[in-house]
Amino acid sequence: MKKSDNPIFVTQPDLPEIQEFIPYLEQIWDNKILTNNGPFHRQLEKELANFLNVPYISLFTNGTLALVTALQVLRITGEVITTPYSFVATTHSLWWNNIKPVFVDIEPKFCNLDPEKIEAAITPKTTAILPVHVYGNPCEVERIQEIADIYGLKVIYDAAHAFGVRYKRQSILNYGDLSILSFHATKVFNTMEGGAIICHDAATKQRIDYLKNFGFAGETTVMAPGINSKMNEMQAALGLLQLKHFEKNILKREIILKKYREALSVIKGISYLEEKVNIKYNYSYCPIFVDEKELGITRDQLYEKLKENNIFGRRYFYPLISEFPMYKGLDSSQAANLSEAHKIANSVICLPIYPSMDLDIIEQISHIINKK
Ligand code: T4K
């Protein structure tokens, strides 16, 4: 089988035709409003709230600042229970708020925080839980809420991967006190960089909007030490355009993921995440897990082999966040209890998936894996 001439990356941004974007740019150039809650920003908040079926959404310049701000919105302090199996920004947001991350293991079936292990990690200093819907797979939201209610904890979901995901016919973003989204170039809905916080009531939306604009509550009043994390008009305009193409792109992703499963299901030593019936997925990632004994080569050997063939998968999320130097020394007994997360992190490769991907790549990848 022929090696790809061009490198195939884990993802490629979904972009509309450039001509479609020109009229939006002309409008920005005409009205000279570039940022600070401009017309495209307001329109995108309205359209996204409708599209996602959420009560309130506040746009941000990226997902990380949305996370950092979300913790300020709810005045979270002390210790927060979170997952080590995520992109490092999840934990960094706690660090930037001077909050101690407490890592709890994941359940291996869906790679999310294991609710049954949360209670053992709660201390008098715990104020919140920060789970992640990893790869867009919903966490066990009901169980997590039950625990949060018993102990009086807030729940903030890092839903960076979960744009458009529905659970039991409603948006996954409606669970918890707040959810945050990322609209980064690598996400299923992108505004180049971008993000959002989803909340349930007008007062919280107002607080978020003040905090992302330096804390200004009027021309001369500052209600809190806010930050500048506003989305600009170019990002918002692109978002409006991207929304028109979103459903079509998700369908293309679904076809690709199903083809992958067909091709890989016959290979011993490769497994993937199951789908549940009550979930509408966004097919944002294609993680596979390598059983080195069955497959006959290690995860890293397979990863390198793919690279030699111009296929650049990614080991999301290896290493675990708890392994990075700034978090490693936090609590050694905790780290020892992250065995499922370690196993998953040491076996995962996310394969390329994006709407414009050529389906032949799947055949090529299964050929490489089969050949070893
Ligand atoms: N929480 C979670 C759970 C997250 O996954 C993330 C971000 C965040 C919070 C924070 O949200 P943001 O502040 O980013 O909005 C990427 C992304 O940079 C990051 O947004 C994402 N998660 C993470 C999972 O993946 P890298 O370091 O792997 O990105 P990079 O630049 O290596 O891109 C991967 C591949 O994508 C490249 O090999 C080529 C392709 N690519 C990338 C970019 C940026 C393109 O084709 N075009 C592009 O413009 O982190």
Short mmCIF file of C-alpha atoms and ligand atoms in Angstrom, two decimals:
data_model
loop_
_atom_site.label_atom_id
_atom_site.label_comp_id
_atom_site.label_asym_id
_atom_site.label_seq_id
_atom_site.Cartn_x
_atom_site.Cartn_y
_atom_site.Cartn_z
CA MET A 1 0.00 0.00 0.00
CA LYS A 2 1.33 3.45 -1.01
CA LYS A 3 2.58 5.82 1.72
CA SER A 4 0.73 9.19 1.81
CA ASP A 5 2.62 11.89 -0.06
CA ASN A 6 1.39 14.56 2.34
CA PRO A 7 1.44 14.33 6.11
CA ILE A 8 -1.93 13.34 7.56
CA PHE A 9 -2.47 15.03 10.91
CA VAL A 10 -4.78 14.02 13.75
CA THR A 11 -7.10 16.76 12.58
CA GLN A 12 -7.50 19.53 10.07
CA PRO A 13 -9.72 22.52 10.80
CA ASP A 14 -13.19 22.52 9.27
CA LEU A 15 -13.28 25.71 7.20
CA PRO A 16 -15.96 27.14 4.89
CA GLU A 17 -15.11 28.48 1.42
CA ILE A 18 -13.21 31.73 1.81
CA GLN A 19 -15.69 33.59 -0.46
CA GLU A 20 -18.42 32.88 2.07
CA PHE A 21 -16.44 34.76 4.71
CA ILE A 22 -15.80 37.94 2.67
CA PRO A 23 -19.24 39.54 3.23
CA TYR A 24 -18.79 39.14 6.99
CA LEU A 25 -15.38 40.82 6.82
CA GLU A 26 -16.83 43.66 4.73
CA GLN A 27 -19.45 44.24 7.38
CA ILE A 28 -16.78 44.46 10.11
CA TRP A 29 -14.73 46.88 8.00
CA ASP A 30 -17.86 49.00 7.35
CA ASN A 31 -19.11 49.34 10.89
CA LYS A 32 -15.67 49.48 12.57
CA ILE A 33 -16.78 47.53 15.62
CA LEU A 34 -14.01 45.00 16.16
CA THR A 35 -14.67 43.70 19.66
CA ASN A 36 -16.39 44.43 23.02
CA ASN A 37 -19.77 42.76 22.51
CA GLY A 38 -20.21 43.80 18.88
CA PRO A 39 -23.09 42.83 16.58
CA PHE A 40 -21.60 39.48 15.43
CA HIS A 41 -20.76 38.60 19.04
CA ARG A 42 -24.36 39.25 20.12
CA GLN A 43 -25.75 37.36 17.13
CA LEU A 44 -23.51 34.35 17.72
CA GLU A 45 -24.50 34.14 21.40
CA LYS A 46 -28.15 34.13 20.33
CA GLU A 47 -27.70 31.58 17.55
CA LEU A 48 -25.56 29.26 19.67
CA ALA A 49 -28.01 29.34 22.58
CA ASN A 50 -30.75 28.28 20.12
CA PHE A 51 -28.65 25.74 18.30
CA LEU A 52 -27.25 24.10 21.42
CA ASN A 53 -30.50 24.43 23.29
CA VAL A 54 -28.97 26.08 26.34
CA PRO A 55 -30.40 29.01 28.33
CA TYR A 56 -27.36 31.33 28.38
CA ILE A 57 -23.99 31.34 26.68
CA SER A 58 -21.14 33.81 27.01
CA LEU A 59 -18.42 33.82 24.33
CA PHE A 60 -14.71 33.80 25.16
CA THR A 61 -11.46 34.29 23.33
CA ASN A 62 -10.48 30.67 24.06
CA GLY A 63 -11.49 27.70 26.18
CA THR A 64 -8.69 28.09 28.71
CA LEU A 65 -9.74 31.60 29.70
CA ALA A 66 -13.35 30.41 29.83
CA LEU A 67 -12.23 27.78 32.39
CA VAL A 68 -10.14 30.25 34.39
CA THR A 69 -13.06 32.70 34.46
CA ALA A 70 -15.67 30.03 35.28
CA LEU A 71 -13.83 29.25 38.53
CA GLN A 72 -13.90 32.97 39.41
CA VAL A 73 -17.60 33.20 38.55
CA LEU A 74 -18.46 30.61 41.22
CA ARG A 75 -15.76 31.89 43.62
CA ILE A 76 -14.17 28.43 43.81
CA THR A 77 -11.30 28.08 46.31
CA GLY A 78 -9.38 25.40 48.23
CA GLU A 79 -9.36 21.98 46.56
CA VAL A 80 -11.10 20.81 43.40
CA ILE A 81 -11.53 17.20 42.34
CA THR A 82 -10.59 16.63 38.72
CA THR A 83 -9.34 14.09 36.20
CA PRO A 84 -5.69 13.55 35.28
CA TYR A 85 -6.80 12.32 31.83
CA SER A 86 -7.34 15.54 29.92
CA PHE A 87 -5.56 18.33 28.11
CA VAL A 88 -3.31 20.17 30.54
CA ALA A 89 -5.44 23.36 30.36
CA THR A 90 -8.07 21.72 32.60
CA THR A 91 -5.69 21.61 35.58
CA HIS A 92 -3.84 24.79 34.65
CA SER A 93 -7.10 26.70 35.10
CA LEU A 94 -7.13 25.60 38.75
CA TRP A 95 -3.50 26.55 39.22
CA TRP A 96 -4.13 30.04 37.83
CA ASN A 97 -6.84 30.43 40.48
CA ASN A 98 -4.57 29.24 43.28
CA ILE A 99 -6.70 26.12 43.75
CA LYS A 100 -5.22 22.72 44.57
CA PRO A 101 -6.12 20.04 42.00
CA VAL A 102 -7.01 16.67 43.53
CA PHE A 103 -6.74 13.96 40.89
CA VAL A 104 -9.19 11.08 40.93
CA ASP A 105 -8.94 8.02 38.68
CA ILE A 106 -11.02 7.48 35.55
CA GLU A 107 -13.31 4.63 34.57
CA PRO A 108 -11.76 2.83 31.58
CA LYS A 109 -14.94 2.32 29.54
CA PHE A 110 -15.39 5.98 28.61
CA CYS A 111 -12.17 7.52 30.01
CA ASN A 112 -14.03 9.97 32.28
CA LEU A 113 -13.72 10.72 36.01
CA ASP A 114 -14.90 7.67 37.98
CA PRO A 115 -17.79 8.90 40.16
CA GLU A 116 -17.39 5.97 42.53
CA LYS A 117 -13.92 7.23 43.50
CA ILE A 118 -14.87 10.86 44.07
CA GLU A 119 -16.17 10.64 47.65
CA ALA A 120 -12.91 9.22 49.02
CA ALA A 121 -11.08 12.32 47.77
CA ILE A 122 -13.41 14.89 49.36
CA THR A 123 -11.91 16.86 52.27
CA PRO A 124 -13.19 19.89 54.24
CA LYS A 125 -11.35 22.06 51.69
CA THR A 126 -13.12 20.61 48.64
CA THR A 127 -15.39 23.17 46.97
CA ALA A 128 -16.04 21.76 43.50
CA ILE A 129 -15.69 18.96 40.96
CA LEU A 130 -14.18 19.67 37.54
CA PRO A 131 -14.86 16.67 35.28
CA VAL A 132 -14.16 16.52 31.54
CA HIS A 133 -16.39 14.97 28.85
CA VAL A 134 -13.31 13.37 27.29
CA TYR A 135 -13.54 12.97 23.47
CA GLY A 136 -17.10 14.29 23.76
CA ASN A 137 -18.25 11.21 25.73
CA PRO A 138 -20.64 12.39 28.46
CA CYS A 139 -19.55 11.86 32.06
CA GLU A 140 -21.88 10.11 34.48
CA VAL A 141 -23.63 13.41 35.07
CA GLU A 142 -26.48 12.20 37.30
CA ARG A 143 -24.16 10.37 39.70
CA ILE A 144 -21.74 13.29 39.83
CA GLN A 145 -24.60 15.70 40.64
CA GLU A 146 -25.85 13.37 43.38
CA ILE A 147 -22.42 13.46 45.06
CA ALA A 148 -22.11 17.22 44.59
CA ASP A 149 -25.52 17.75 46.20
CA ILE A 150 -24.70 15.58 49.21
CA TYR A 151 -21.44 17.45 49.90
CA GLY A 152 -22.55 20.92 48.76
CA LEU A 153 -20.04 21.08 45.91
CA LYS A 154 -20.22 23.02 42.65
CA VAL A 155 -19.76 21.18 39.36
CA ILE A 156 -18.02 22.79 36.40
CA TYR A 157 -17.80 20.63 33.29
CA ASP A 158 -14.88 21.02 30.95
CA ALA A 159 -16.93 20.33 27.82
CA ALA A 160 -14.18 21.48 25.44
CA HIS A 161 -14.76 18.34 23.31
CA ALA A 162 -18.53 18.20 23.64
CA PHE A 163 -19.96 20.83 21.29
CA GLY A 164 -23.33 19.59 20.00
CA VAL A 165 -23.35 16.43 22.15
CA ARG A 166 -26.75 15.40 23.50
CA TYR A 167 -27.57 13.07 26.34
CA LYS A 168 -31.11 11.74 26.77
CA ARG A 169 -32.22 14.20 24.05
CA GLN A 170 -30.93 17.31 25.77
CA SER A 171 -27.68 19.21 25.55
CA ILE A 172 -24.92 17.77 27.71
CA LEU A 173 -24.00 21.40 28.40
CA ASN A 174 -27.06 21.83 30.61
CA TYR A 175 -25.61 19.64 33.37
CA GLY A 176 -23.61 20.99 36.31
CA ASP A 177 -23.44 24.62 37.44
CA LEU A 178 -21.38 25.72 34.43
CA SER A 179 -19.94 24.11 31.31
CA ILE A 180 -17.13 25.44 29.20
CA LEU A 181 -16.52 24.94 25.49
CA SER A 182 -13.44 25.35 23.29
CA PHE A 183 -13.73 26.60 19.70
CA HIS A 184 -10.03 26.04 18.98
CA ALA A 185 -8.92 25.27 15.41
CA THR A 186 -8.75 21.56 16.30
CA LYS A 187 -12.32 21.35 17.58
CA VAL A 188 -15.51 20.24 15.77
CA PHE A 189 -16.79 23.82 15.85
CA ASN A 190 -13.98 26.33 15.49
CA THR A 191 -13.60 30.09 15.45
CA MET A 192 -9.80 29.71 15.02
CA GLU A 193 -9.43 30.35 18.76
CA GLY A 194 -12.52 30.67 20.90
CA GLY A 195 -14.57 29.34 23.75
CA ALA A 196 -17.67 29.83 25.86
CA ILE A 197 -19.29 29.38 29.26
CA ILE A 198 -22.81 27.99 29.48
CA CYS A 199 -24.89 28.87 32.54
CA HIS A 200 -28.48 28.54 33.72
CA ASP A 201 -29.61 32.03 34.77
CA ALA A 202 -29.43 35.68 33.77
CA ALA A 203 -27.64 36.82 36.94
CA THR A 204 -24.78 34.36 36.36
CA LYS A 205 -24.56 35.35 32.69
CA GLN A 206 -24.27 38.99 33.81
CA ARG A 207 -21.48 38.13 36.24
CA ILE A 208 -19.61 36.18 33.55
CA ASP A 209 -19.95 39.09 31.12
CA TYR A 210 -18.59 41.54 33.71
CA LEU A 211 -15.68 39.26 34.62
CA LYS A 212 -14.57 38.69 31.02
CA ASN A 213 -14.48 42.48 30.49
CA PHE A 214 -12.12 43.53 33.33
CA GLY A 215 -15.03 43.46 35.82
CA PHE A 216 -16.68 46.56 34.30
CA ALA A 217 -20.33 46.92 35.30
CA GLY A 218 -20.86 50.26 33.56
CA GLU A 219 -18.50 53.00 32.40
CA THR A 220 -16.96 53.79 35.79
CA THR A 221 -17.87 50.82 38.00
CA VAL A 222 -15.64 47.78 38.43
CA MET A 223 -17.37 45.01 40.41
CA ALA A 224 -14.46 42.53 40.65
CA PRO A 225 -10.89 42.01 39.44
CA GLY A 226 -11.96 40.73 36.03
CA ILE A 227 -9.86 39.76 33.06
CA ASN A 228 -9.92 40.42 29.33
CA SER A 229 -11.17 37.20 27.75
CA LYS A 230 -13.65 38.56 25.20
CA MET A 231 -14.22 37.05 21.77
CA ASN A 232 -13.59 39.49 18.91
CA GLU A 233 -15.82 40.18 15.90
CA MET A 234 -13.75 38.18 13.39
CA GLN A 235 -13.99 35.08 15.59
CA ALA A 236 -17.73 35.62 16.12
CA ALA A 237 -18.36 36.16 12.37
CA LEU A 238 -16.51 32.93 11.55
CA GLY A 239 -18.58 31.16 14.20
CA LEU A 240 -21.82 32.29 12.55
CA LEU A 241 -20.63 30.89 9.25
CA GLN A 242 -19.29 27.65 10.76
CA LEU A 243 -22.62 26.98 12.42
CA LYS A 244 -24.25 26.67 8.98
CA HIS A 245 -21.90 23.80 8.10
CA PHE A 246 -21.81 22.06 11.46
CA GLU A 247 -24.42 19.28 11.00
CA LYS A 248 -23.07 18.34 7.58
CA ASN A 249 -19.55 18.08 9.01
CA ILE A 250 -20.68 15.89 11.91
CA LEU A 251 -22.32 13.48 9.46
CA LYS A 252 -19.03 13.22 7.55
CA ARG A 253 -17.20 12.53 10.82
CA GLU A 254 -19.71 9.82 11.71
CA ILE A 255 -19.10 8.06 8.40
CA ILE A 256 -15.34 8.18 8.97
CA LEU A 257 -15.59 6.83 12.52
CA LYS A 258 -17.87 3.98 11.45
CA LYS A 259 -15.44 3.05 8.64
CA TYR A 260 -12.58 3.02 11.16
CA ARG A 261 -14.53 0.66 13.41
CA GLU A 262 -15.34 -1.66 10.52
CA ALA A 263 -11.69 -1.80 9.50
CA LEU A 264 -10.22 -2.13 12.98
CA SER A 265 -12.75 -4.49 14.53
CA VAL A 266 -11.00 -7.45 12.86
CA ILE A 267 -7.60 -6.57 14.32
CA LYS A 268 -6.79 -8.37 17.57
CA GLY A 269 -5.11 -6.09 20.09
CA ILE A 270 -6.90 -2.88 19.05
CA SER A 271 -10.00 -1.69 20.89
CA TYR A 272 -12.09 1.46 20.79
CA LEU A 273 -14.76 3.16 22.88
CA GLU A 274 -18.28 1.82 22.67
CA GLU A 275 -21.23 4.01 21.73
CA LYS A 276 -24.23 4.33 24.03
CA VAL A 277 -27.76 4.49 22.58
CA ASN A 278 -29.00 7.56 24.47
CA ILE A 279 -26.24 9.85 23.22
CA LYS A 280 -25.95 12.01 20.10
CA TYR A 281 -22.20 12.12 19.49
CA ASN A 282 -20.10 14.72 17.69
CA TYR A 283 -17.38 12.25 16.58
CA SER A 284 -14.67 14.71 17.53
CA TYR A 285 -11.89 12.19 18.16
CA CYS A 286 -11.04 8.64 17.14
CA PRO A 287 -9.12 7.10 20.07
CA ILE A 288 -7.92 3.51 19.78
CA PHE A 289 -6.27 1.48 22.54
CA VAL A 290 -3.37 -0.88 21.97
CA ASP A 291 -3.03 -4.15 23.84
CA GLU A 292 0.67 -4.73 23.21
CA LYS A 293 0.60 -8.43 24.11
CA GLU A 294 -2.20 -9.17 21.66
CA LEU A 295 -0.98 -6.83 18.93
CA GLY A 296 2.64 -7.83 19.25
CA ILE A 297 4.02 -4.27 19.32
CA THR A 298 3.80 -1.46 21.87
CA ARG A 299 1.63 1.61 21.56
CA ASP A 300 4.72 3.77 20.99
CA GLN A 301 6.07 1.43 18.33
CA LEU A 302 2.74 1.65 16.49
CA TYR A 303 2.69 5.43 16.91
CA GLU A 304 6.19 5.65 15.36
CA LYS A 305 5.28 3.23 12.58
CA LEU A 306 2.32 5.41 11.64
CA LYS A 307 4.60 8.45 11.64
CA GLU A 308 7.08 6.72 9.32
CA ASN A 309 4.13 6.38 6.97
CA ASN A 310 3.24 10.06 7.22
CA ILE A 311 0.27 9.46 9.56
CA PHE A 312 0.52 11.76 12.57
CA GLY A 313 -1.86 10.46 15.22
CA ARG A 314 -1.61 11.90 18.73
CA ARG A 315 -1.37 10.28 22.15
CA TYR A 316 -4.19 12.34 23.73
CA PHE A 317 -3.87 12.21 26.77
CA TYR A 318 -0.37 10.98 27.48
CA PRO A 319 1.35 11.79 29.77
CA LEU A 320 -1.34 12.18 32.43
CA ILE A 321 -1.58 15.75 33.76
CA SER A 322 -0.56 14.39 37.17
CA GLU A 323 2.81 13.43 35.62
CA PHE A 324 3.80 16.96 34.64
CA PRO A 325 6.45 18.37 37.00
CA MET A 326 4.26 21.12 38.48
CA TYR A 327 1.57 18.59 39.51
CA LYS A 328 3.60 15.41 40.09
CA GLY A 329 4.64 16.15 43.65
CA LEU A 330 1.18 17.16 44.85
CA ASP A 331 0.30 13.98 46.68
CA SER A 332 2.11 10.71 46.13
CA SER A 333 -0.63 8.49 47.59
CA GLN A 334 -3.05 10.02 45.10
CA ALA A 335 -0.80 9.38 42.13
CA ALA A 336 -0.60 5.70 43.08
CA ASN A 337 -4.37 5.49 42.79
CA LEU A 338 -4.55 6.55 39.19
CA SER A 339 -3.96 3.08 37.81
CA GLU A 340 -6.80 3.05 35.24
CA ALA A 341 -5.78 6.46 33.95
CA HIS A 342 -2.17 5.27 33.61
CA LYS A 343 -3.26 2.17 31.65
CA ILE A 344 -5.40 4.20 29.28
CA ALA A 345 -2.78 6.94 28.81
CA ASN A 346 -0.16 4.29 28.01
CA SER A 347 -2.28 2.56 25.38
CA VAL A 348 -4.08 5.37 23.51
CA ILE A 349 -3.53 6.76 20.03
CA CYS A 350 -6.02 9.23 18.53
CA LEU A 351 -6.23 8.55 14.80
CA PRO A 352 -6.87 11.28 12.21
CA ILE A 353 -10.49 12.33 11.84
CA TYR A 354 -11.86 15.42 10.08
CA PRO A 355 -14.67 16.01 7.58
CA SER A 356 -12.47 16.44 4.49
CA MET A 357 -10.41 13.32 5.27
CA ASP A 358 -9.95 10.87 2.40
CA LEU A 359 -11.48 7.50 3.34
CA ASP A 360 -8.51 5.69 1.79
CA ILE A 361 -6.46 6.80 4.80
CA ILE A 362 -8.44 4.37 6.95
CA GLU A 363 -7.48 1.47 4.71
CA GLN A 364 -3.89 2.64 4.78
CA ILE A 365 -3.87 2.81 8.60
CA SER A 366 -5.40 -0.64 9.05
CA HIS A 367 -2.87 -1.99 6.55
CA ILE A 368 0.00 -0.49 8.60
CA ILE A 369 -1.43 -1.92 11.84
CA ASN A 370 -2.00 -5.34 10.29
CA LYS A 371 1.47 -5.44 8.79
CA LYS A 372 3.18 -4.23 11.98
N1 T4K B 1 -9.94 21.50 27.99
C1 T4K B 1 -9.75 20.45 27.16
C2 T4K B 1 -10.29 19.12 27.55
C3 T4K B 1 -9.08 20.63 25.94
O1 T4K B 1 -8.88 19.57 25.11
C4 T4K B 1 -8.60 21.91 25.59
C5 T4K B 1 -7.86 22.10 24.38
C6 T4K B 1 -8.85 22.97 26.49
C7 T4K B 1 -9.51 22.72 27.68
C8 T4K B 1 -8.39 24.37 26.21
O2 T4K B 1 -9.11 24.96 25.18
P1 T4K B 1 -8.42 26.11 24.26
O3 T4K B 1 -7.85 27.14 25.21
O4 T4K B 1 -7.38 25.46 23.41
O5 T4K B 1 -9.58 26.66 23.47
C9 T4K B 1 -4.53 20.87 20.76
C10 T4K B 1 -5.22 22.19 20.91
O6 T4K B 1 -4.31 23.29 20.84
C11 T4K B 1 -6.04 22.32 22.14
O7 T4K B 1 -6.99 23.34 21.90
C12 T4K B 1 -6.80 21.05 22.45
N2 T4K B 1 -7.50 21.11 23.69
C13 T4K B 1 -5.85 19.87 22.47
C14 T4K B 1 -6.54 18.57 22.75
O8 T4K B 1 -5.23 19.76 21.20
P2 T4K B 1 -1.99 20.37 20.48
O9 T4K B 1 -0.81 20.88 21.20
O10 T4K B 1 -2.12 18.92 20.26
O11 T4K B 1 -2.23 21.15 19.10
P3 T4K B 1 -1.39 21.09 17.76
O12 T4K B 1 -1.09 22.49 17.37
O13 T4K B 1 -0.30 20.13 17.86
O14 T4K B 1 -2.49 20.57 16.72
C15 T4K B 1 -2.76 19.22 16.47
C16 T4K B 1 -2.77 18.99 14.96
O15 T4K B 1 -3.85 19.69 14.38
C17 T4K B 1 -1.52 19.47 14.25
O16 T4K B 1 -0.61 18.44 14.17
C18 T4K B 1 -2.03 19.88 12.88
C19 T4K B 1 -3.49 20.21 13.10
N3 T4K B 1 -3.73 21.66 13.08
C20 T4K B 1 -3.58 22.38 14.23
C21 T4K B 1 -3.80 23.73 14.22
C22 T4K B 1 -3.64 24.55 15.46
C23 T4K B 1 -4.06 22.26 11.89
O17 T4K B 1 -4.18 21.59 10.84
N4 T4K B 1 -4.32 23.60 11.89
C24 T4K B 1 -4.19 24.37 13.00
O18 T4K B 1 -4.43 25.59 12.95
O19 T4K B 1 -3.25 20.90 21.31
#
